[in-house]
């Protein structure tokens, strides 16, 4: 009897923080946002419920263009992070020796010790008109006058890839780690070329890691704010910037809440599409990596 | 050295060094077409390295490997017609059985209808016609084994390498798979090279066995030769069970040697090897338990034991009952334990611990090797 009570008590105690977290930080704020996004201001201090904020979004091309642009650039960043991260992860998981492995992992982690903000400023120091890259190029005589590398899409993408690539590498390393080397050897032994082995054996095996890495990276990129603003400047047209503007500059919380919801819906849709296309399920990828 | 095309595989002075360690040391052998050849050795003897060199995953430090008379040392592993069944099989878990078998054919660029036909054909031959669309994790251990072999055999390899593939199976299934592997080899009529540390697997299945120790081949021969006529002390000790003693030579005459063991037991032995040892030289003596006759000490055996025999008295220390393979441990007067095979019928006249017995065995079955 006592044993049972203790069990129940410990369950409640363990479950309470989780329940509080879910309720207070996720469910209630989001419900508030939904309610907020469905309110329309018709006169000072007079509100009506309706879909007006969403209709406004559809009627203003600059809004949904920004969302689509954010989405497509995030996809590009995800793809680049995968292409660059996969060989790194493969090297760490399969080729590096036991001790090098820890060191390499540490090297990947070190940038995380510095905040996003500082890392973005680091890029600014490198890439601005009077920055390191421009000065070195001038000094070597390759260019005549200073070049501004900041405030364009390429810089934004480079900065974003740099920020998120670790979140691609970690799940990839953990999936590739579980792969038996003899599987790769069997792939060669049965007549496969290097490319065939990669395409038919390594990539399918790593698929759960690839998918979960891509989901995390895509979500982080689409929701990022600092990097696009600092490296892309005013023209970065990132959707989070629009949300910020609605909330802070225009003080239009209703429209900001609607935008926030649209971003969530849009990214969820992309992730769902991605899962469908690769034939993976969320449960399967999360469980395996 | 000229190579004849009847040999599916030929290794000439193959060595592999890892740093200063010689994992494989000047190994040469030839394997005739269509035979079942085993490489038997304790773990760490270099047998896996040798196999990986044949498959092309390691480059030999020197020496040559020829398949069907052609050197393959420069050929990358995916271009060699040597297929391998891995220790843990390495079936591809993300593909079903059909795709696993079709993989190699696809790599060779076979047409869709040909792949279909050949996969069906090989599944019929391994007697698993209905598993094509099963996932790998739905198969039993024995089925996985057969699929791993089918995946290789569908490509018509010149040589099939098997790296201890039975290690992961339970005992009963392992016994069944031994017979099945042998039958599969007959059916496909391909050269199988089987690597194992389990002597019973090697003896039961193989036409020829090579005993490997510390990177070198100790002896190559039929299972019977290895068992009954080992060339070296290592082979005698490694293949089959033996009573093993060390001793010194008391008297030598041709191959008949009289030896005194370190415990003071005089034995008549047959010398293996050509060099007649000097008196006082150290030797190792091996006697297999099945050659020792156990007699209860009832009537006094009065001198009718001829000179070619060894005889000693002892007391049964314990019975090791194992059905038809039962044994007794006999403690001799010199306080050594000697194993001997006995037949236990379950009747009242069976030997029991504490019985006084005579142990008798022939000098010809007492092998001694110079140390």
XYZ file of C-alpha atoms in Angstrom, chain A residues 179-206 288, chain B residues 52 55 57 77-80 82-84 86 88-95 99-100 103-104 106-108 151-152 155:
58
model
C 26.433 1.446 -38.819
C 28.451 -1.745 -39.037
C 31.552 -1.141 -41.177
C 31.144 -4.547 -42.741
C 27.948 -3.271 -44.362
C 29.992 -0.794 -46.384
C 32.517 -3.513 -47.176
C 29.704 -5.831 -48.234
C 28.488 -3.063 -50.517
C 31.872 -2.956 -52.238
C 32.335 -6.716 -52.163
C 29.094 -7.279 -54.058
C 30.358 -5.054 -56.845
C 29.183 -1.577 -55.885
C 31.217 1.508 -56.787
C 31.889 4.172 -54.171
C 28.929 6.169 -55.386
C 26.590 3.160 -55.355
C 27.627 2.291 -51.818
C 26.965 5.872 -50.716
C 23.609 6.099 -52.482
C 22.231 2.628 -51.793
C 23.735 1.800 -48.404
C 25.174 4.683 -46.395
C 22.540 7.325 -47.147
C 19.536 4.995 -46.669
C 21.077 3.778 -43.439
C 21.635 7.344 -42.229
C 16.476 6.257 -34.083
C 40.467 -9.607 -46.103
C 38.642 -10.017 -50.712
C 40.054 -4.925 -48.207
C 37.517 -5.125 -54.057
C 34.423 -4.268 -56.074
C 35.988 -5.643 -59.262
C 37.122 -8.997 -57.843
C 35.373 -13.061 -54.840
C 32.315 -12.678 -52.670
C 32.254 -12.710 -48.925
C 30.621 -11.521 -43.267
C 27.654 -10.741 -38.775
C 26.372 -11.292 -42.314
C 26.046 -7.537 -43.050
C 22.693 -7.904 -44.742
C 21.317 -4.467 -45.602
C 18.557 -3.765 -43.061
C 16.955 -1.027 -45.143
C 16.304 -3.376 -48.047
C 16.596 -6.062 -52.856
C 19.474 -7.520 -50.861
C 21.884 -5.383 -55.149
C 24.910 -7.091 -56.672
C 22.083 -4.117 -60.154
C 25.703 -3.092 -59.605
C 26.636 -5.318 -62.543
C 23.294 -12.746 -52.074
C 26.839 -13.789 -52.976
C 26.728 -13.327 -58.730
